[in-house]
PDB file of C-alpha atoms and ligand atoms in Angstrom:
ATOM      1  CA  UNK A   1       0.000   0.000   0.000  1.00 40.00           C
ATOM      2  CA  UNK A   2       1.259   3.463  -0.823  1.00 44.00           C
ATOM      3  CA  UNK A   3       1.504   5.867   2.112  1.00 48.00           C
ATOM      4  CA  UNK A   4       0.821   9.434   1.012  1.00 44.00           C
ATOM      5  CA  UNK A   5       3.087  12.004   2.629  1.00 46.00           C
ATOM      6  CA  UNK A   6       2.395  15.750   2.820  1.00 47.00           C
ATOM      7  CA  UNK A   7       2.283  17.451  -0.574  1.00 73.00           C
ATOM      8  CA  UNK A   8       5.813  18.763  -0.159  1.00 93.00           C
ATOM      9  CA  UNK A   9       7.046  15.181  -0.088  1.00 97.00           C
ATOM     10  CA  UNK A  10       6.881  12.348  -2.576  1.00 97.00           C
ATOM     11  CA  UNK A  11       4.589   9.468  -1.687  1.00 97.00           C
ATOM     12  CA  UNK A  12       6.400   6.668   0.094  1.00 97.00           C
ATOM     13  CA  UNK A  13       5.836   3.078  -0.997  1.00 96.00           C
ATOM     14  CA  UNK A  14       7.819  -0.158  -0.667  1.00 96.00           C
ATOM     15  CA  UNK A  15       9.557   0.911  -3.897  1.00 96.00           C
ATOM     16  CA  UNK A  16      11.188   4.074  -2.574  1.00 97.00           C
ATOM     17  CA  UNK A  17      11.214   3.592   1.199  1.00 96.00           C
ATOM     18  CA  UNK A  18      14.826   3.803   2.364  1.00 96.00           C
ATOM     19  CA  UNK A  19      15.439   0.710   4.440  1.00 94.00           C
ATOM     20  CA  UNK A  20      19.207   0.460   4.940  1.00 92.00           C
ATOM     21  CA  UNK A  21      20.505   3.305   7.144  1.00 91.00           C
ATOM     22  CA  UNK A  22      17.064   4.853   6.775  1.00 91.00           C
ATOM     23  CA  UNK A  23      17.950   7.904   8.899  1.00 92.00           C
ATOM     24  CA  UNK A  24      19.975   9.144   5.900  1.00 94.00           C
ATOM     25  CA  UNK A  25      16.902   9.071   3.691  1.00 95.00           C
ATOM     26  CA  UNK A  26      14.269  11.698   2.934  1.00 95.00           C
ATOM     27  CA  UNK A  27      11.425  12.167   0.504  1.00 97.00           C
ATOM     28  CA  UNK A  28      10.845  15.911   0.430  1.00 97.00           C
ATOM     29  CA  UNK A  29      10.841  17.426  -3.015  1.00 97.00           C
ATOM     30  CA  UNK A  30      13.269  20.192  -2.104  1.00 97.00           C
ATOM     31  CA  UNK A  31      15.969  17.737  -1.051  1.00 97.00           C
ATOM     32  CA  UNK A  32      15.472  15.502  -4.069  1.00 98.00           C
ATOM     33  CA  UNK A  33      15.422  18.444  -6.520  1.00 98.00           C
ATOM     34  CA  UNK A  34      18.562  19.972  -4.998  1.00 98.00           C
ATOM     35  CA  UNK A  35      20.471  16.732  -5.637  1.00 98.00           C
ATOM     36  CA  UNK A  36      19.100  16.359  -9.183  1.00 98.00           C
ATOM     37  CA  UNK A  37      19.725  19.994 -10.117  1.00 98.00           C
ATOM     38  CA  UNK A  38      23.305  19.976  -8.837  1.00 98.00           C
ATOM     39  CA  UNK A  39      24.246  17.426 -11.514  1.00 98.00           C
ATOM     40  CA  UNK A  40      24.274  17.049 -15.276  1.00 97.00           C
ATOM     41  CA  UNK A  41      25.143  13.383 -15.177  1.00 97.00           C
ATOM     42  CA  UNK A  42      22.590  10.753 -14.256  1.00 97.00           C
ATOM     43  CA  UNK A  43      22.125   7.035 -14.767  1.00 96.00           C
ATOM     44  CA  UNK A  44      18.861   5.721 -16.204  1.00 93.00           C
ATOM     45  CA  UNK A  45      18.054   2.085 -15.641  1.00 92.00           C
ATOM     46  CA  UNK A  46      15.401  -0.120 -17.161  1.00 88.00           C
ATOM     47  CA  UNK A  47      14.909  -3.770 -18.040  1.00 87.00           C
ATOM     48  CA  UNK A  48      14.926  -4.910 -21.668  1.00 81.00           C
ATOM     49  CA  UNK A  49      13.977  -8.549 -22.343  1.00 81.00           C
ATOM     50  CA  UNK A  50      14.945  -9.502 -18.798  1.00 88.00           C
ATOM     51  CA  UNK A  51      18.354  -7.830 -19.042  1.00 87.00           C
ATOM     52  CA  UNK A  52      18.962  -4.797 -16.795  1.00 90.00           C
ATOM     53  CA  UNK A  53      20.683  -1.813 -18.429  1.00 88.00           C
ATOM     54  CA  UNK A  54      21.995   1.263 -16.671  1.00 91.00           C
ATOM     55  CA  UNK A  55      22.870   4.091 -19.059  1.00 90.00           C
ATOM     56  CA  UNK A  56      24.771   7.243 -18.122  1.00 94.00           C
ATOM     57  CA  UNK A  57      23.401  10.360 -19.764  1.00 94.00           C
ATOM     58  CA  UNK A  58      22.608  14.029 -19.167  1.00 96.00           C
ATOM     59  CA  UNK A  59      19.337  15.059 -17.567  1.00 97.00           C
ATOM     60  CA  UNK A  60      17.470  18.222 -16.731  1.00 97.00           C
ATOM     61  CA  UNK A  61      14.365  18.946 -14.677  1.00 97.00           C
ATOM     62  CA  UNK A  62      11.291  21.028 -15.332  1.00 95.00           C
ATOM     63  CA  UNK A  63       9.039  20.940 -12.286  1.00 95.00           C
ATOM     64  CA  UNK A  64       8.204  17.306 -11.643  1.00 97.00           C
ATOM     65  CA  UNK A  65       9.406  16.064 -15.039  1.00 97.00           C
ATOM     66  CA  UNK A  66      12.886  14.791 -15.726  1.00 98.00           C
ATOM     67  CA  UNK A  67      14.127  14.930 -19.301  1.00 96.00           C
ATOM     68  CA  UNK A  68      16.984  13.313 -21.139  1.00 94.00           C
ATOM     69  CA  UNK A  69      17.696  12.996 -24.834  1.00 89.00           C
ATOM     70  CA  UNK A  70      19.751  11.155 -27.406  1.00 78.00           C
ATOM     71  CA  UNK A  71      19.966   9.853 -30.923  1.00 71.00           C
ATOM     72  CA  UNK A  72      16.721   8.510 -32.374  1.00 67.00           C
ATOM     73  CA  UNK A  73      18.718   5.370 -33.209  1.00 63.00           C
ATOM     74  CA  UNK A  74      19.679   4.731 -29.577  1.00 68.00           C
ATOM     75  CA  UNK A  75      18.489   1.359 -28.318  1.00 68.00           C
ATOM     76  CA  UNK A  76      17.790   2.813 -24.909  1.00 66.00           C
ATOM     77  CA  UNK A  77      15.598   5.540 -26.342  1.00 66.00           C
ATOM     78  CA  UNK A  78      13.823   3.219 -28.782  1.00 67.00           C
ATOM     79  CA  UNK A  79      12.945   0.963 -25.871  1.00 67.00           C
ATOM     80  CA  UNK A  80      11.809   3.774 -23.620  1.00 64.00           C
ATOM     81  CA  UNK A  81       9.682   5.127 -26.443  1.00 62.00           C
ATOM     82  CA  UNK A  82       7.182   2.413 -25.617  1.00 69.00           C
ATOM     83  CA  UNK A  83       6.605   3.908 -22.173  1.00 84.00           C
ATOM     84  CA  UNK A  84       8.371   1.755 -19.633  1.00 87.00           C
ATOM     85  CA  UNK A  85       9.201   1.738 -15.961  1.00 92.00           C
ATOM     86  CA  UNK A  86      12.509   3.496 -15.394  1.00 93.00           C
ATOM     87  CA  UNK A  87      14.648   4.573 -12.503  1.00 96.00           C
ATOM     88  CA  UNK A  88      16.915   7.614 -12.754  1.00 97.00           C
ATOM     89  CA  UNK A  89      19.646   8.153 -10.195  1.00 98.00           C
ATOM     90  CA  UNK A  90      22.050  10.982  -9.490  1.00 98.00           C
ATOM     91  CA  UNK A  91      24.924  10.733  -7.038  1.00 98.00           C
ATOM     92  CA  UNK A  92      27.537  13.164  -5.785  1.00 98.00           C
ATOM     93  CA  UNK A  93      30.688  11.875  -4.108  1.00 98.00           C
ATOM     94  CA  UNK A  94      31.502  14.472  -1.420  1.00 98.00           C
ATOM     95  CA  UNK A  95      34.159  12.817   0.701  1.00 98.00           C
ATOM     96  CA  UNK A  96      36.294   9.768   1.351  1.00 98.00           C
ATOM     97  CA  UNK A  97      35.864   8.574   4.921  1.00 98.00           C
ATOM     98  CA  UNK A  98      38.839   6.674   6.338  1.00 98.00           C
ATOM     99  CA  UNK A  99      38.092   4.911   9.583  1.00 98.00           C
ATOM    100  CA  UNK A 100      40.169   2.808  11.973  1.00 98.00           C
ATOM    101  CA  UNK A 101      38.750  -0.430  10.621  1.00 98.00           C
ATOM    102  CA  UNK A 102      38.063  -1.489   7.068  1.00 98.00           C
ATOM    103  CA  UNK A 103      34.445  -2.139   7.995  1.00 98.00           C
ATOM    104  CA  UNK A 104      33.819   1.489   9.017  1.00 98.00           C
ATOM    105  CA  UNK A 105      35.350   3.091   5.937  1.00 98.00           C
ATOM    106  CA  UNK A 106      32.647   5.007   4.137  1.00 98.00           C
ATOM    107  CA  UNK A 107      31.884   7.875   1.782  1.00 98.00           C
ATOM    108  CA  UNK A 108      30.074  11.168   2.141  1.00 98.00           C
ATOM    109  CA  UNK A 109      27.524  11.555  -0.604  1.00 98.00           C
ATOM    110  CA  UNK A 110      24.222  12.988  -1.794  1.00 98.00           C
ATOM    111  CA  UNK A 111      22.116  10.782  -3.993  1.00 98.00           C
ATOM    112  CA  UNK A 112      18.616  10.716  -5.407  1.00 98.00           C
ATOM    113  CA  UNK A 113      16.624   7.885  -6.910  1.00 98.00           C
ATOM    114  CA  UNK A 114      13.544   8.718  -8.987  1.00 98.00           C
ATOM    115  CA  UNK A 115      10.934   6.284 -10.264  1.00 98.00           C
ATOM    116  CA  UNK A 116       8.454   6.791 -13.065  1.00 97.00           C
ATOM    117  CA  UNK A 117       7.317   5.800 -16.530  1.00 94.00           C
ATOM    118  CA  UNK A 118       9.582   7.084 -19.275  1.00 91.00           C
ATOM    119  CA  UNK A 119       7.816   8.253 -22.439  1.00 90.00           C
ATOM    120  CA  UNK A 120       8.927   9.766 -25.694  1.00 90.00           C
ATOM    121  CA  UNK A 121       8.109  13.458 -26.021  1.00 92.00           C
ATOM    122  CA  UNK A 122       5.977  13.530 -29.193  1.00 88.00           C
ATOM    123  CA  UNK A 123       4.215  16.870 -28.793  1.00 91.00           C
ATOM    124  CA  UNK A 124       6.121  19.255 -31.115  1.00 91.00           C
ATOM    125  CA  UNK A 125       5.789  22.226 -28.752  1.00 92.00           C
ATOM    126  CA  UNK A 126       7.032  20.256 -25.730  1.00 92.00           C
ATOM    127  CA  UNK A 127       9.886  18.799 -27.795  1.00 93.00           C
ATOM    128  CA  UNK A 128      10.935  22.214 -29.119  1.00 93.00           C
ATOM    129  CA  UNK A 129      10.860  23.598 -25.591  1.00 94.00           C
ATOM    130  CA  UNK A 130      12.885  20.632 -24.307  1.00 95.00           C
ATOM    131  CA  UNK A 131      15.526  21.071 -27.021  1.00 94.00           C
ATOM    132  CA  UNK A 132      15.838  24.712 -26.014  1.00 95.00           C
ATOM    133  CA  UNK A 133      15.937  23.791 -22.313  1.00 95.00           C
ATOM    134  CA  UNK A 134      18.725  21.263 -22.743  1.00 94.00           C
ATOM    135  CA  UNK A 135      20.949  24.194 -23.737  1.00 97.00           C
ATOM    136  CA  UNK A 136      19.487  27.104 -21.779  1.00 97.00           C
ATOM    137  CA  UNK A 137      19.035  25.249 -18.515  1.00 97.00           C
ATOM    138  CA  UNK A 138      22.807  24.715 -18.374  1.00 98.00           C
ATOM    139  CA  UNK A 139      23.985  27.808 -20.284  1.00 97.00           C
ATOM    140  CA  UNK A 140      21.578  30.677 -19.568  1.00 95.00           C
ATOM    141  CA  UNK A 141      20.082  32.345 -22.667  1.00 94.00           C
ATOM    142  CA  UNK A 142      22.560  30.613 -24.978  1.00 96.00           C
ATOM    143  CA  UNK A 143      20.033  29.307 -27.528  1.00 96.00           C
ATOM    144  CA  UNK A 144      19.264  32.854 -28.681  1.00 95.00           C
ATOM    145  CA  UNK A 145      22.875  33.296 -29.791  1.00 95.00           C
ATOM    146  CA  UNK A 146      23.239  29.949 -31.573  1.00 96.00           C
ATOM    147  CA  UNK A 147      22.691  28.827 -35.147  1.00 97.00           C
ATOM    148  CA  UNK A 148      19.049  27.621 -35.034  1.00 94.00           C
ATOM    149  CA  UNK A 149      18.334  23.893 -34.872  1.00 93.00           C
ATOM    150  CA  UNK A 150      17.447  22.347 -38.255  1.00 93.00           C
ATOM    151  CA  UNK A 151      14.425  20.091 -38.821  1.00 92.00           C
ATOM    152  CA  UNK A 152      16.852  17.213 -39.516  1.00 93.00           C
ATOM    153  CA  UNK A 153      18.607  17.769 -36.193  1.00 92.00           C
ATOM    154  CA  UNK A 154      15.290  17.865 -34.363  1.00 90.00           C
ATOM    155  CA  UNK A 155      14.196  14.651 -36.128  1.00 89.00           C
ATOM    156  CA  UNK A 156      17.450  12.921 -35.243  1.00 89.00           C
ATOM    157  CA  UNK A 157      17.008  13.736 -31.563  1.00 90.00           C
ATOM    158  CA  UNK A 158      14.656  11.848 -29.304  1.00 89.00           C
ATOM    159  CA  UNK A 159      13.598  13.498 -26.078  1.00 92.00           C
ATOM    160  CA  UNK A 160      12.383  11.377 -23.196  1.00 92.00           C
ATOM    161  CA  UNK A 161      10.310  12.693 -20.322  1.00 94.00           C
ATOM    162  CA  UNK A 162       9.545  11.018 -17.019  1.00 95.00           C
ATOM    163  CA  UNK A 163       7.243  12.465 -14.412  1.00 97.00           C
ATOM    164  CA  UNK A 164       8.640  11.669 -10.988  1.00 98.00           C
ATOM    165  CA  UNK A 165       6.086   9.383  -9.359  1.00 98.00           C
ATOM    166  CA  UNK A 166       8.166   8.477  -6.326  1.00 98.00           C
ATOM    167  CA  UNK A 167      11.634   9.487  -5.232  1.00 98.00           C
ATOM    168  CA  UNK A 168      14.047   9.319  -2.357  1.00 98.00           C
ATOM    169  CA  UNK A 169      17.147  11.205  -1.341  1.00 98.00           C
ATOM    170  CA  UNK A 170      19.957   9.771   0.741  1.00 98.00           C
ATOM    171  CA  UNK A 171      22.752  11.828   2.248  1.00 98.00           C
ATOM    172  CA  UNK A 172      25.811  11.054   4.345  1.00 98.00           C
ATOM    173  CA  UNK A 173      27.571  14.217   5.503  1.00 97.00           C
ATOM    174  CA  UNK A 174      29.602  13.536   8.604  1.00 98.00           C
ATOM    175  CA  UNK A 175      32.960  12.432   9.914  1.00 98.00           C
ATOM    176  CA  UNK A 176      34.378   9.048  10.793  1.00 98.00           C
ATOM    177  CA  UNK A 177      31.954   6.720  12.554  1.00 98.00           C
ATOM    178  CA  UNK A 178      34.295   4.340  14.323  1.00 98.00           C
ATOM    179  CA  UNK A 179      33.321   1.851  16.995  1.00 98.00           C
ATOM    180  CA  UNK A 180      34.123   3.445  20.402  1.00 97.00           C
ATOM    181  CA  UNK A 181      36.664   0.732  21.225  1.00 98.00           C
ATOM    182  CA  UNK A 182      38.614   1.547  18.015  1.00 98.00           C
ATOM    183  CA  UNK A 183      39.100   5.274  18.736  1.00 97.00           C
ATOM    184  CA  UNK A 184      42.477   4.705  20.435  1.00 97.00           C
ATOM    185  CA  UNK A 185      43.838   2.632  17.543  1.00 98.00           C
ATOM    186  CA  UNK A 186      46.987   4.483  16.337  1.00 98.00           C
ATOM    187  CA  UNK A 187      46.215   4.975  12.654  1.00 98.00           C
ATOM    188  CA  UNK A 188      45.267   8.149  10.756  1.00 98.00           C
ATOM    189  CA  UNK A 189      41.546   8.519  10.264  1.00 98.00           C
ATOM    190  CA  UNK A 190      39.464  11.312   8.830  1.00 98.00           C
ATOM    191  CA  UNK A 191      37.601  12.672   5.815  1.00 98.00           C
ATOM    192  CA  UNK A 192      39.135  13.661   2.480  1.00 98.00           C
ATOM    193  CA  UNK A 193      36.636  16.080   0.911  1.00 98.00           C
ATOM    194  CA  UNK A 194      35.981  15.661  -2.819  1.00 98.00           C
ATOM    195  CA  UNK A 195      34.769  18.359  -5.243  1.00 98.00           C
ATOM    196  CA  UNK A 196      34.443  18.565  -9.031  1.00 98.00           C
ATOM    197  CA  UNK A 197      35.752  21.984 -10.087  1.00 98.00           C
ATOM    198  CA  UNK A 198      35.496  23.968 -13.320  1.00 98.00           C
ATOM    199  CA  UNK A 199      38.882  24.174 -15.043  1.00 98.00           C
ATOM    200  CA  UNK A 200      40.411  26.931 -17.145  1.00 97.00           C
ATOM    201  CA  UNK A 201      38.411  27.590 -20.333  1.00 95.00           C
ATOM    202  CA  UNK A 202      39.936  26.276 -23.555  1.00 95.00           C
ATOM    203  CA  UNK A 203      38.531  28.497 -26.341  1.00 94.00           C
ATOM    204  CA  UNK A 204      38.054  26.884 -29.732  1.00 96.00           C
ATOM    205  CA  UNK A 205      40.830  28.086 -32.057  1.00 96.00           C
ATOM    206  CA  UNK A 206      38.187  29.337 -34.494  1.00 97.00           C
ATOM    207  CA  UNK A 207      36.705  31.843 -32.040  1.00 96.00           C
ATOM    208  CA  UNK A 208      37.423  35.275 -33.570  1.00 95.00           C
ATOM    209  CA  UNK A 209      39.926  37.350 -31.673  1.00 92.00           C
ATOM    210  CA  UNK A 210      38.261  39.730 -29.241  1.00 93.00           C
ATOM    211  CA  UNK A 211      35.086  37.635 -28.942  1.00 94.00           C
ATOM    212  CA  UNK A 212      34.837  37.224 -25.167  1.00 91.00           C
ATOM    213  CA  UNK A 213      33.086  34.522 -23.197  1.00 91.00           C
ATOM    214  CA  UNK A 214      29.592  35.867 -22.504  1.00 92.00           C
ATOM    215  CA  UNK A 215      28.659  37.092 -19.031  1.00 91.00           C
ATOM    216  CA  UNK A 216      25.858  34.514 -18.978  1.00 90.00           C
ATOM    217  CA  UNK A 217      28.526  31.834 -18.494  1.00 95.00           C
ATOM    218  CA  UNK A 218      29.793  33.512 -15.312  1.00 95.00           C
ATOM    219  CA  UNK A 219      28.428  30.644 -13.207  1.00 97.00           C
ATOM    220  CA  UNK A 220      31.172  28.462 -14.673  1.00 98.00           C
ATOM    221  CA  UNK A 221      34.085  30.545 -13.421  1.00 97.00           C
ATOM    222  CA  UNK A 222      37.401  28.733 -13.157  1.00 97.00           C
ATOM    223  CA  UNK A 223      37.747  27.055  -9.769  1.00 98.00           C
ATOM    224  CA  UNK A 224      33.992  27.067  -9.068  1.00 98.00           C
ATOM    225  CA  UNK A 225      32.416  23.835  -7.870  1.00 98.00           C
ATOM    226  CA  UNK A 226      30.346  22.285 -10.655  1.00 98.00           C
ATOM    227  CA  UNK A 227      27.412  21.442  -8.374  1.00 98.00           C
ATOM    228  CA  UNK A 228      27.145  25.082  -7.243  1.00 98.00           C
ATOM    229  CA  UNK A 229      27.313  26.310 -10.842  1.00 98.00           C
ATOM    230  CA  UNK A 230      24.555  23.910 -11.875  1.00 98.00           C
ATOM    231  CA  UNK A 231      22.298  24.964  -8.989  1.00 98.00           C
ATOM    232  CA  UNK A 232      22.801  28.596  -9.979  1.00 98.00           C
ATOM    233  CA  UNK A 233      22.020  27.976 -13.652  1.00 98.00           C
ATOM    234  CA  UNK A 234      18.913  25.969 -12.715  1.00 98.00           C
ATOM    235  CA  UNK A 235      17.713  28.915 -10.583  1.00 97.00           C
ATOM    236  CA  UNK A 236      18.339  31.304 -13.464  1.00 95.00           C
ATOM    237  CA  UNK A 237      16.520  29.024 -15.887  1.00 95.00           C
ATOM    238  CA  UNK A 238      13.490  28.738 -13.585  1.00 95.00           C
ATOM    239  CA  UNK A 239      13.369  32.525 -13.208  1.00 94.00           C
ATOM    240  CA  UNK A 240      13.605  32.968 -16.976  1.00 91.00           C
ATOM    241  CA  UNK A 241      10.719  30.623 -17.773  1.00 90.00           C
ATOM    242  CA  UNK A 242       8.435  31.644 -14.896  1.00 86.00           C
TER     243      UNK A 242
HETATM  244  C1  FAD B 301      28.965   7.613  -3.518  1.00 63.61           C
HETATM  245  C2  FAD B 301      28.186   6.544  -2.772  1.00 63.61           C
HETATM  246  C3  FAD B 301      28.878   5.542  -2.142  1.00 63.61           C
HETATM  247  C4  FAD B 301      28.196   4.550  -1.445  1.00 63.61           C
HETATM  248  N1  FAD B 301      28.889   3.536  -0.865  1.00 63.61           N
HETATM  249  C5  FAD B 301      28.245   2.517  -0.290  1.00 63.61           C
HETATM  250  C6  FAD B 301      28.934   1.372   0.215  1.00 63.61           C
HETATM  251  O1  FAD B 301      30.155   1.271   0.098  1.00 63.61           O
HETATM  252  N2  FAD B 301      28.230   0.396   0.811  1.00 63.61           N
HETATM  253  C7  FAD B 301      26.874   0.469   0.940  1.00 63.61           C
HETATM  254  O2  FAD B 301      26.274  -0.445   1.485  1.00 63.61           O
HETATM  255  N3  FAD B 301      26.200   1.511   0.482  1.00 63.61           N
HETATM  256  C8  FAD B 301      26.829   2.535  -0.150  1.00 63.61           C
HETATM  257  N4  FAD B 301      26.125   3.592  -0.646  1.00 63.61           N
HETATM  258  C9  FAD B 301      24.677   3.625  -0.405  1.00 63.61           C
HETATM  259  C10 FAD B 301      23.964   2.820  -1.474  1.00 63.61           C
HETATM  260  O3  FAD B 301      23.608   3.707  -2.546  1.00 63.61           O
HETATM  261  C11 FAD B 301      22.666   2.197  -0.965  1.00 63.61           C
HETATM  262  O4  FAD B 301      21.883   3.158  -0.287  1.00 63.61           O
HETATM  263  C12 FAD B 301      22.889   1.038  -0.018  1.00 63.61           C
HETATM  264  O5  FAD B 301      23.815   0.102  -0.568  1.00 63.61           O
HETATM  265  C13 FAD B 301      21.598   0.334   0.315  1.00 63.61           C
HETATM  266  O6  FAD B 301      21.071  -0.244  -0.879  1.00 63.61           O
HETATM  267  P1  FAD B 301      19.728  -1.094  -0.793  1.00 63.61           P
HETATM  268  O7  FAD B 301      19.233  -1.348  -2.182  1.00 63.61           O
HETATM  269  O8  FAD B 301      19.920  -2.268   0.128  1.00 63.61           O
HETATM  270  O9  FAD B 301      18.787   0.005  -0.080  1.00 63.61           O
HETATM  271  P2  FAD B 301      17.318  -0.039   0.368  1.00 63.61           P
HETATM  272  O10 FAD B 301      17.235   0.868   1.556  1.00 63.61           O
HETATM  273  O11 FAD B 301      16.774  -1.424   0.479  1.00 63.61           O
HETATM  274  O12 FAD B 301      16.601   0.656  -0.884  1.00 63.61           O
HETATM  275  C14 FAD B 301      15.200   0.883  -0.847  1.00 63.61           C
HETATM  276  C15 FAD B 301      14.902   2.212  -1.485  1.00 63.61           C
HETATM  277  O13 FAD B 301      15.618   3.225  -0.765  1.00 63.61           O
HETATM  278  C16 FAD B 301      16.000   4.247  -1.657  1.00 63.61           C
HETATM  279  N5  FAD B 301      17.472   4.347  -1.685  1.00 63.61           N
HETATM  280  C17 FAD B 301      18.386   3.408  -1.372  1.00 63.61           C
HETATM  281  N6  FAD B 301      19.629   3.853  -1.551  1.00 63.61           N
HETATM  282  C18 FAD B 301      19.510   5.123  -1.997  1.00 63.61           C
HETATM  283  C19 FAD B 301      20.442   6.107  -2.349  1.00 63.61           C
HETATM  284  N7  FAD B 301      21.777   5.895  -2.262  1.00 63.61           N
HETATM  285  N8  FAD B 301      19.974   7.288  -2.752  1.00 63.61           N
HETATM  286  C20 FAD B 301      18.646   7.556  -2.833  1.00 63.61           C
HETATM  287  N9  FAD B 301      17.712   6.639  -2.498  1.00 63.61           N
HETATM  288  C21 FAD B 301      18.142   5.449  -2.079  1.00 63.61           C
HETATM  289  C22 FAD B 301      15.477   3.863  -3.026  1.00 63.61           C
HETATM  290  O14 FAD B 301      14.222   4.458  -3.239  1.00 63.61           O
HETATM  291  C23 FAD B 301      15.371   2.354  -2.921  1.00 63.61           C
HETATM  292  O15 FAD B 301      14.488   1.820  -3.842  1.00 63.61           O
HETATM  293  C24 FAD B 301      26.772   4.593  -1.349  1.00 63.61           C
HETATM  294  C25 FAD B 301      26.084   5.611  -1.996  1.00 63.61           C
HETATM  295  C26 FAD B 301      26.776   6.575  -2.720  1.00 63.61           C
HETATM  296  C27 FAD B 301      25.997   7.642  -3.435  1.00 63.61           C
END
């Protein structure tokens, strides 16, 4: 039986109830969205003829719908076109946790698991909007400055949408959790934080001299954490479309 949580939270069912280390789990939309929006990379899993597949790809979110896209020839997308159960996960590795026993080594992380029915986006208006969003969500207002998409390019691209039916977030954000009797063991223990940072830009050699990187890409300043940049660009995108 599905237990319905308050409207700010996803419904909780046996499918998405966090069982192992359940105190790290949550179901509120804000927590789940923050983990999804802080990433470009996700993994989409589904079962095809009894064989599980787990495909890494890029995703973006509009309200309660997750989108991803790919070549119309992609097996994954052809399969999902039929409308199938799918699970999309995002995970951030935030720290390496070195304990005083192998058993208590761990990782700090934020992860989200979303369940729904993936469907091909057939409506031309929704597809056109999605193909704009896949650029503008990450690079604010960039579509307006690009060579417009051709009908052939649009035809060659399949967009998949999945309304989030149920979801869970799981977060570990703490130090070493050793057994009390191990604390005196004379070995180094602690957390090694992990971040993915934006590197120095490498302009294409064909960019005309004097053509600067637009201000709209300021979120991706060198040295900035990617997850922060992606949260900022998602906020800007939501403001732009609201
Ligand atoms: C970077 C990273 C490293 C990890 N390292 C380990 C490890 O070394 N060992 C280990 O046991 N676990 C690790 N985990 C946690 C792991 O993802 C699972 O939560 C855990 O293994 C329990 O899996 P389960 O299927 O038994 O969970 P269950 O609690 O039985 O899963 C039930 C439901 O809980 C939710 N859920 C479970 N896990 C997650 C999750 N991570 N994020 C969001 N929702 C979730 C889903 O809705 C799922 O359907 C790690 C996670 C991350 C992101």
